[in-house]
């Protein structure tokens, strides 16, 4: 991690607009893939997540933090979900990332976290597609059309030679945003019901805030890769728990997967244990073979870990300082 003492004095501040200028999908992918690999080796670890309903504005608020010894990144992301923000012209997810010097504990950087959360979540999904989806995957399915979905589509489209995008959303009119992204990518787009999305897709991304199964086990055809990216809180659910008994299951972090991730329901029902779940970092590091056949169904439980945020924020600070786009203040 960059240390401010060696580059510019004071607390480095990297606002949202600068993050958008310095972090692209490629840099986010590299940062996330690297930190997943470090986690699997035991060189980086997340601290317990705090996530609570605050009893006001229907908001969820919490903290994700950790330490990456390999990348020398120590910090915390503070923020949450305010469902009424869209009506105020704001992003529902609001967050800020704080980085500290691992040698002294001194606060070194304050980084806008909204854009970085979106790109790191999309990068996590893209990493799973790169390492687990069939090489000949042609149709990409998306369940959900919120703010995050467009980021997911753009990142996923770079990992395989997709020929078609199919999607479903509870409010079909909101699919227009995804259709526009597909058009920008030069890919045909079709709105379908959930079962037809499953029937046609080689890769499926779920990115919703659902509390019920939107995809059933019987709908998923052999060879599909599913990336469950929406469940990050106790009680949320996007897919049939039975799917975890059918698929080979991978995740960013096992502890979060079984507690607040999509796997929580399958664990509660006795359909799998934590020993049945493989960290995606083991696949990246070559310890686990990942997909072993064209018929295998693979599932990635993307719970979203604090180390992802620290990885992309550290990169953002380094690039912003190098390009003269960061500012600093004395505390």
Short mmCIF file of C-alpha atoms in Angstrom, two decimals, residues 19 62 148 186 241 281:
data_model
loop_
_atom_site.label_atom_id
_atom_site.label_comp_id
_atom_site.label_asym_id
_atom_site.label_seq_id
_atom_site.Cartn_x
_atom_site.Cartn_y
_atom_site.Cartn_z
CA UNK A 19 -12.17 7.12 -8.31
CA UNK A 62 -22.35 -1.53 8.90
CA UNK A 148 -25.43 -2.67 -9.83
CA UNK A 186 -23.32 -4.72 -29.65
CA UNK A 241 -31.26 -23.79 -1.52
CA UNK A 281 -8.74 -18.11 -4.28
#
